[in-house]
mmCIF file of C-alpha atoms in Angstrom:
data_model
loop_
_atom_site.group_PDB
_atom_site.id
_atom_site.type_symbol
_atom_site.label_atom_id
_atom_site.label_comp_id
_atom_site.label_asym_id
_atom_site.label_seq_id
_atom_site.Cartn_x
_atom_site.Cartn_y
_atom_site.Cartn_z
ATOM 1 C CA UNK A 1 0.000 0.000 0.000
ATOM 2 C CA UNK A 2 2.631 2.295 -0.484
ATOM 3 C CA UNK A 3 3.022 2.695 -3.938
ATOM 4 C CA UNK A 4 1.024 6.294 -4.029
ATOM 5 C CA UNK A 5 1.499 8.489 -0.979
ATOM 6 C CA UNK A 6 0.355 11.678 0.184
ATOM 7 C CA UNK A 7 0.268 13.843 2.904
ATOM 8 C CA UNK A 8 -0.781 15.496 5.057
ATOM 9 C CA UNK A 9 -3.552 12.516 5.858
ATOM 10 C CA UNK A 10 -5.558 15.337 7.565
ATOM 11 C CA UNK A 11 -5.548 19.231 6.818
ATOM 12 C CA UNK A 12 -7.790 21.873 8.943
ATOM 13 C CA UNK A 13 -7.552 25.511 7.580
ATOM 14 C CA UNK A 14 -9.273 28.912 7.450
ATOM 15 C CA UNK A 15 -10.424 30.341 4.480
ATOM 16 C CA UNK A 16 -7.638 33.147 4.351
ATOM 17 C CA UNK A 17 -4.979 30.070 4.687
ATOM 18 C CA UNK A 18 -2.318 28.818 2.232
ATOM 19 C CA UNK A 19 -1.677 25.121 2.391
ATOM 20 C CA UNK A 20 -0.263 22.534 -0.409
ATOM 21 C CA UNK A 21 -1.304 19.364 -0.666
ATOM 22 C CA UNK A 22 1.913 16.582 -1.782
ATOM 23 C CA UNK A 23 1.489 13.301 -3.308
ATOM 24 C CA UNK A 24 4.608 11.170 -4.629
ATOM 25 C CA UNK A 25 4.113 7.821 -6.342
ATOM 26 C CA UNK A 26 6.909 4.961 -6.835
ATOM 27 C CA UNK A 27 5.541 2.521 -9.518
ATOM 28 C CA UNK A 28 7.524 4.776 -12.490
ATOM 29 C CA UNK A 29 4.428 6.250 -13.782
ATOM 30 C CA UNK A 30 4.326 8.938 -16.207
ATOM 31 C CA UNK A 31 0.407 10.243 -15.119
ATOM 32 C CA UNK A 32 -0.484 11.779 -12.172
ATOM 33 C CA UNK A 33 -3.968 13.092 -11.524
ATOM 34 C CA UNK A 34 -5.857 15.172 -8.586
ATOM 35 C CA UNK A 35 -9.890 14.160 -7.634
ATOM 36 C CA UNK A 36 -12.244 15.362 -5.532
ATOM 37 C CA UNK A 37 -14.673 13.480 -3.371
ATOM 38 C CA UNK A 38 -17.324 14.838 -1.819
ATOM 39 C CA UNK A 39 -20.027 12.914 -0.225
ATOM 40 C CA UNK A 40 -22.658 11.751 -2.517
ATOM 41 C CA UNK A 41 -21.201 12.513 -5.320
ATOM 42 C CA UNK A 42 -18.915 10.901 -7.788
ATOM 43 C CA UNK A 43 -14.973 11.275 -8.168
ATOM 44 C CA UNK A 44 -14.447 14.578 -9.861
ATOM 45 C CA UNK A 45 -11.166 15.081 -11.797
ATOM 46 C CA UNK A 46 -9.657 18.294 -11.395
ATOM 47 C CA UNK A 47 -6.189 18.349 -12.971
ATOM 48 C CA UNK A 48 -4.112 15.637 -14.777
ATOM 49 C CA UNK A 49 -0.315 15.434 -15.776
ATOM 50 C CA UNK A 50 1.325 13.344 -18.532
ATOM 51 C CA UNK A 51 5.004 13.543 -18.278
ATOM 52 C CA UNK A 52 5.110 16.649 -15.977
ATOM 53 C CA UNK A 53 2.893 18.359 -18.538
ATOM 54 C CA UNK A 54 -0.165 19.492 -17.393
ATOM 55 C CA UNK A 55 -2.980 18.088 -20.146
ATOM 56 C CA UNK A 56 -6.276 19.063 -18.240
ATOM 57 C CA UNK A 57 -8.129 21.253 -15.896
ATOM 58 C CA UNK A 58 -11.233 20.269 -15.531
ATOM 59 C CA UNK A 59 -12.923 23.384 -14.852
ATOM 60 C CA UNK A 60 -11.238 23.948 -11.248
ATOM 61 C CA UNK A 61 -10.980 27.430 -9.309
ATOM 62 C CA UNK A 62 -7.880 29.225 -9.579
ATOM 63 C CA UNK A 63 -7.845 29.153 -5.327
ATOM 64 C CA UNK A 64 -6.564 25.117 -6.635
ATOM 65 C CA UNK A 65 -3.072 25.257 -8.405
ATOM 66 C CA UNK A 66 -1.310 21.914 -9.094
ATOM 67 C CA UNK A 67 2.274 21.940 -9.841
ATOM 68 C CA UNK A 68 3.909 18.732 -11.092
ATOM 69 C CA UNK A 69 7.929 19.307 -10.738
ATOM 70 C CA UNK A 70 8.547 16.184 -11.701
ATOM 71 C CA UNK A 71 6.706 12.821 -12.966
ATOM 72 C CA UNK A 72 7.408 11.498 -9.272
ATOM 73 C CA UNK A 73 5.325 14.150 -7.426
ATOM 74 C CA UNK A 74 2.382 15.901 -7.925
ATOM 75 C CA UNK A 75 0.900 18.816 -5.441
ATOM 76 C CA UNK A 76 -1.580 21.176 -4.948
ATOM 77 C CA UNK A 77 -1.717 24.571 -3.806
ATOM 78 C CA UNK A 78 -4.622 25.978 -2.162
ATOM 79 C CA UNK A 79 -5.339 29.508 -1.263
ATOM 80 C CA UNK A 80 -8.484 31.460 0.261
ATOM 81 C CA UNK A 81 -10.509 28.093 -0.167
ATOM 82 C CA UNK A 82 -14.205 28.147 0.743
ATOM 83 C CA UNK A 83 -16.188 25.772 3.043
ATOM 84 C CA UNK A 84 -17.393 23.892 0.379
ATOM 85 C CA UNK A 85 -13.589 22.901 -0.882
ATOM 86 C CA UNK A 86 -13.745 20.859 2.312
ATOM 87 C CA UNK A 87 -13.656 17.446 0.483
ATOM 88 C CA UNK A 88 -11.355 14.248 0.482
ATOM 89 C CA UNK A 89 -8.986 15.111 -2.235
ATOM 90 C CA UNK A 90 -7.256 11.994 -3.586
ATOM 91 C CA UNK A 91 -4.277 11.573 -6.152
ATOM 92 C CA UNK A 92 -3.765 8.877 -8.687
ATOM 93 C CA UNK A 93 -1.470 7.724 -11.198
ATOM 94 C CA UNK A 94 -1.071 5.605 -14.058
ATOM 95 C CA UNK A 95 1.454 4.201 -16.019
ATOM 96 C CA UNK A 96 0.446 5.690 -19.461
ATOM 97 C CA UNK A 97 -1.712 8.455 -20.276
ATOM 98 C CA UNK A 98 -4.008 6.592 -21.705
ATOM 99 C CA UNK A 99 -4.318 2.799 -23.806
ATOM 100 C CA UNK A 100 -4.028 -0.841 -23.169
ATOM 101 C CA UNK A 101 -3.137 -1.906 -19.864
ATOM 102 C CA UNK A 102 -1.222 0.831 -18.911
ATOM 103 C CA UNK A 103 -4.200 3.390 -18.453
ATOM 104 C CA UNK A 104 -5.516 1.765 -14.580
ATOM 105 C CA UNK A 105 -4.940 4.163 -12.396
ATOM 106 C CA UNK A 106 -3.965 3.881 -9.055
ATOM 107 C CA UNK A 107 -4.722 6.423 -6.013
ATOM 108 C CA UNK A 108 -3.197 7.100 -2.850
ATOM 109 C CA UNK A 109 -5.105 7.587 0.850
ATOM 110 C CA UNK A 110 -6.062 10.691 -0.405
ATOM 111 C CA UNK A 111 -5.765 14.060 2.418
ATOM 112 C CA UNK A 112 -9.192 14.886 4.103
ATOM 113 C CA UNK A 113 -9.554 18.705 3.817
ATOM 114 C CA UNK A 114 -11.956 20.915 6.006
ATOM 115 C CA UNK A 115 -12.203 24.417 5.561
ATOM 116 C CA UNK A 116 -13.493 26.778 8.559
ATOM 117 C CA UNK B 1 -19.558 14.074 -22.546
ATOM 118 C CA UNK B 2 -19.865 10.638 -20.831
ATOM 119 C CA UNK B 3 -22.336 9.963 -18.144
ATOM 120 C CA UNK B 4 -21.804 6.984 -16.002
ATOM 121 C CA UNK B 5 -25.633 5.962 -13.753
ATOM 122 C CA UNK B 6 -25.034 3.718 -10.747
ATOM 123 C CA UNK B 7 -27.266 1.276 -9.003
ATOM 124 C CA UNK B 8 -28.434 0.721 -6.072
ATOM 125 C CA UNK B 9 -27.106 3.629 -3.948
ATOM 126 C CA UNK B 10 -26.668 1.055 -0.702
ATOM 127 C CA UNK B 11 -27.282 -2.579 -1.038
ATOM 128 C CA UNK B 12 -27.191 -4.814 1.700
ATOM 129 C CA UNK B 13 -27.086 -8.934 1.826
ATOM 130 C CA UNK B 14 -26.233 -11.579 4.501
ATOM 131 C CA UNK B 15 -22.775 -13.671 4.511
ATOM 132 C CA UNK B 16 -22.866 -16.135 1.816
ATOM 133 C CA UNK B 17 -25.636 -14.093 -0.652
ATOM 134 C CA UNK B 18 -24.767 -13.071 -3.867
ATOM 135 C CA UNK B 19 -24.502 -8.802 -4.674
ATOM 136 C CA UNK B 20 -24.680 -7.240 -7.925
ATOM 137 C CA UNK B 21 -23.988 -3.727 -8.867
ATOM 138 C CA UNK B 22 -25.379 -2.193 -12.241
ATOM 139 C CA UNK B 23 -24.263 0.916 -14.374
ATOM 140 C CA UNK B 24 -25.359 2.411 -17.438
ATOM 141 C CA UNK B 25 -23.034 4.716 -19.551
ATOM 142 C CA UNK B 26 -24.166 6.947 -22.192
ATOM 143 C CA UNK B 27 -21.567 7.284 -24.730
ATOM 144 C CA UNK B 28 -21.230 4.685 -27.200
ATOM 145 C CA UNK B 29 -17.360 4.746 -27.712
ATOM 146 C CA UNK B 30 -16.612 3.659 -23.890
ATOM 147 C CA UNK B 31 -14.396 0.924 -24.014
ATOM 148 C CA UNK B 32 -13.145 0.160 -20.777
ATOM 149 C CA UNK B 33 -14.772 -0.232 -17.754
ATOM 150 C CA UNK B 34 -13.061 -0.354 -14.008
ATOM 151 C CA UNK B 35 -14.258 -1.296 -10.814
ATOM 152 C CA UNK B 36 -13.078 0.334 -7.871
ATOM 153 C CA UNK B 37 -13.638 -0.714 -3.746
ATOM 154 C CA UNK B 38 -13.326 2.119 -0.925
ATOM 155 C CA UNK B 39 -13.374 0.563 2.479
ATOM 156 C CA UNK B 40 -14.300 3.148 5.241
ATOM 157 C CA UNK B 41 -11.024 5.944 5.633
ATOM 158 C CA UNK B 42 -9.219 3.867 2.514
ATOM 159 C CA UNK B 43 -7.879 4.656 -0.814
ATOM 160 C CA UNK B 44 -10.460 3.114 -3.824
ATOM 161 C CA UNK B 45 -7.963 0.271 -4.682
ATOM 162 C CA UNK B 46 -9.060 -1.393 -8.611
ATOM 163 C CA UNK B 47 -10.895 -4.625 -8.326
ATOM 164 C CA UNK B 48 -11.935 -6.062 -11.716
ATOM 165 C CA UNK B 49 -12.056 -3.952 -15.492
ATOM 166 C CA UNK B 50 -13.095 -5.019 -18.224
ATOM 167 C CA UNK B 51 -12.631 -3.823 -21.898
ATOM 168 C CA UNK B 52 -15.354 -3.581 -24.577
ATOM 169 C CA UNK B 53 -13.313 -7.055 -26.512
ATOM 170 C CA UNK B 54 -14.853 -9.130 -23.842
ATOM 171 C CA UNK B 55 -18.272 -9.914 -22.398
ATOM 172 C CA UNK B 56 -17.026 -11.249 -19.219
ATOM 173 C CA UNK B 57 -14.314 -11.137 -16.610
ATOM 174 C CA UNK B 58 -14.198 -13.355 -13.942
ATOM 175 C CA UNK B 59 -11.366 -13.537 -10.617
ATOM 176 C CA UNK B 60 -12.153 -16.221 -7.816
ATOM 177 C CA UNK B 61 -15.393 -14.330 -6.440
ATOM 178 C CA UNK B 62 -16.029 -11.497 -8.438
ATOM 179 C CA UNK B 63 -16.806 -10.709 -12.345
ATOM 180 C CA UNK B 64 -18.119 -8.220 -14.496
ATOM 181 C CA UNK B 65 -20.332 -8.867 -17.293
ATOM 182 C CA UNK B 66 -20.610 -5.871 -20.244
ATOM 183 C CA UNK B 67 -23.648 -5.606 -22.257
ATOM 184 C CA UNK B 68 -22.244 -2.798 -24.948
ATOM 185 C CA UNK B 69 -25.364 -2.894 -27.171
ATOM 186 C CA UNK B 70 -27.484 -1.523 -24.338
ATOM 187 C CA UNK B 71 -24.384 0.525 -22.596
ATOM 188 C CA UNK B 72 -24.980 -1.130 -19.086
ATOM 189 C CA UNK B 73 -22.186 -3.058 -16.954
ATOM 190 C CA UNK B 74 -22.668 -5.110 -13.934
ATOM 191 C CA UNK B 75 -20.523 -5.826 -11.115
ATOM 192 C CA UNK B 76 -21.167 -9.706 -9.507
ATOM 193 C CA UNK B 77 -19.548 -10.714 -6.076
ATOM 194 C CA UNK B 78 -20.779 -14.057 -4.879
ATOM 195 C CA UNK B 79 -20.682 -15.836 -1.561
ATOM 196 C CA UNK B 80 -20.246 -12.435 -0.218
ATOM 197 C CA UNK B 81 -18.381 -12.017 3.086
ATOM 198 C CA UNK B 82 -18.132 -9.451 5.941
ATOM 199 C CA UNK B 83 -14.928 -8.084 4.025
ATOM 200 C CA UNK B 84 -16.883 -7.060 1.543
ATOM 201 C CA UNK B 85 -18.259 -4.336 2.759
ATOM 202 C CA UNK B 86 -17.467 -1.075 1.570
ATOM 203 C CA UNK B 87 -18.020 1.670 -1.397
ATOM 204 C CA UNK B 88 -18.283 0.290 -4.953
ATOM 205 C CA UNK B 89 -17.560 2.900 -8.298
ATOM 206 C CA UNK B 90 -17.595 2.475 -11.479
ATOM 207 C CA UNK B 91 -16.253 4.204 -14.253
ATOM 208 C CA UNK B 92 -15.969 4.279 -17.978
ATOM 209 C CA UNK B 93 -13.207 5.829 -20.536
ATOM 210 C CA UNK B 94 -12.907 6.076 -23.893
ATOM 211 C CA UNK B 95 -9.130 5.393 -23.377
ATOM 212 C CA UNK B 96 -6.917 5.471 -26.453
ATOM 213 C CA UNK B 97 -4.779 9.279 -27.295
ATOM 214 C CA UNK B 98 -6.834 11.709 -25.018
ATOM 215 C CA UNK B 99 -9.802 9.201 -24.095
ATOM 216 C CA UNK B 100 -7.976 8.871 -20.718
ATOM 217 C CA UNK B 101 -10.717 10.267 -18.790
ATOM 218 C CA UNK B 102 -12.186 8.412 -16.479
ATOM 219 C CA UNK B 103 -15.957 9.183 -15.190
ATOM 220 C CA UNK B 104 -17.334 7.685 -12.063
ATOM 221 C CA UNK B 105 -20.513 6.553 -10.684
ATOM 222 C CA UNK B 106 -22.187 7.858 -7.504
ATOM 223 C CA UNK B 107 -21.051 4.567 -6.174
ATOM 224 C CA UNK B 108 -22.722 1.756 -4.156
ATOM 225 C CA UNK B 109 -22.547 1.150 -0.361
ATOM 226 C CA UNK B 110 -22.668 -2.426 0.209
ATOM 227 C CA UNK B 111 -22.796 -4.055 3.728
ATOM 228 C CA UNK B 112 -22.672 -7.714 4.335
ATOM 229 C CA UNK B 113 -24.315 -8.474 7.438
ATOM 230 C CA UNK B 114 -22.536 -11.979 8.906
#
């Protein structure tokens, strides 16, 4: 179970806060993505990385910023979030971007967020 | 774009019953279909796919049957066990070039009462 990580597990913050989220994956993957989960509702992609290029944004607030610095780690920024950000935000990767086999993703424990 | 409907919303057997899980996707060039399990406080770890060359998957206890002609694809655990019990999703990509986007269902809360 260690083959996607992130931290921190847990994150608490006010809506004038700055916080990043980090994930790092070791399987060698060249995909990395960011979802939310909110409850009720389905996994939402927000951003997605193919070989430290970002190739979508799915419609996401600029208060959410990913930065990919390499194809090992993947984080988030967040700035002057609003309650409703307060989500489980969970990161994935995959080998490929997309096609045959190597399109499964895999996530890590993902960080719960709650914004006061 | 693609619109994945999941059913039931909570489903809940006894030990030993069988559990099935049904989506419906809307766009026609889908071809491959994952199944993902969230226990409680857990990362949704892959459990079964299946691509739009088969009709069938099958591993020990679990398979997934795809019916692409009417766009539906069902999830089957059998002689369920406590273990079980946790947050089903399914999703469906195009996959292939930029088709990498996976959509979700609402997902399924199953409990297996022992």
């Amino acid at each position: 179970e260690t083959g996607v990580t992130q931290t921190p597990r847990h994150l608490v913050m006010g809506m004038t806060n700055k916080k990043s989220l980090k994930c790092e994956q070791h399987l060698g993957h060249n995909a990395m993505y960011w979802y939310k989960q909110s409850a009720k509702k389905p996994l939402e992609l927000m951003f997605v990385y193919s070989l430290e290029e970002r190739v979508e944004n799915n419609s996401v607030p600029s208060r959410f910023s990913p930065e990919c610095p390499n194809s090992s780690h993947l984080f988030l920024h967040l700035h002057t979030l609003q309650p409703e950000d307060s989500a489980l935000y969970l990161c994935a990767s995959s080998l490929q971007l997309a096609g045959g086999s190597t399109d499964t993703q895999y996530f890590g424990p993902g960080t719960r967020l709650t914004v006061l | 774009g693609e619109n994945v409907e999941q059913h039931p919303s909570t489903l809940s057997v006894q030990e030993g019953d069988s559990a099935v899980i049904k989506c419906t996707y809307s766009d026609s060039a889908s071809n491959y279909f994952p199944w993902y399990k969230q226990e409680l406080g857990k990362r949704p770890q892959l459990i079964i796919d299946i691509r739009s060359n088969v009709g069938e998957k099958k591993d020990q206890r679990i398979a997934v049957t795809l019916n692409k002609t009417a766009k539906h694809f069902s999830l089957h655990i059998t002689e369920t066990q406590p273990e079980d019990s946790a947050v089903y999703f399914c999703a469906a990509s195009k996959g292939g070039g930029s088709n990498y986007k996976l959509t979700f269902g609402k997902g399924t809360l199953l409990t297996v009462n022992p």
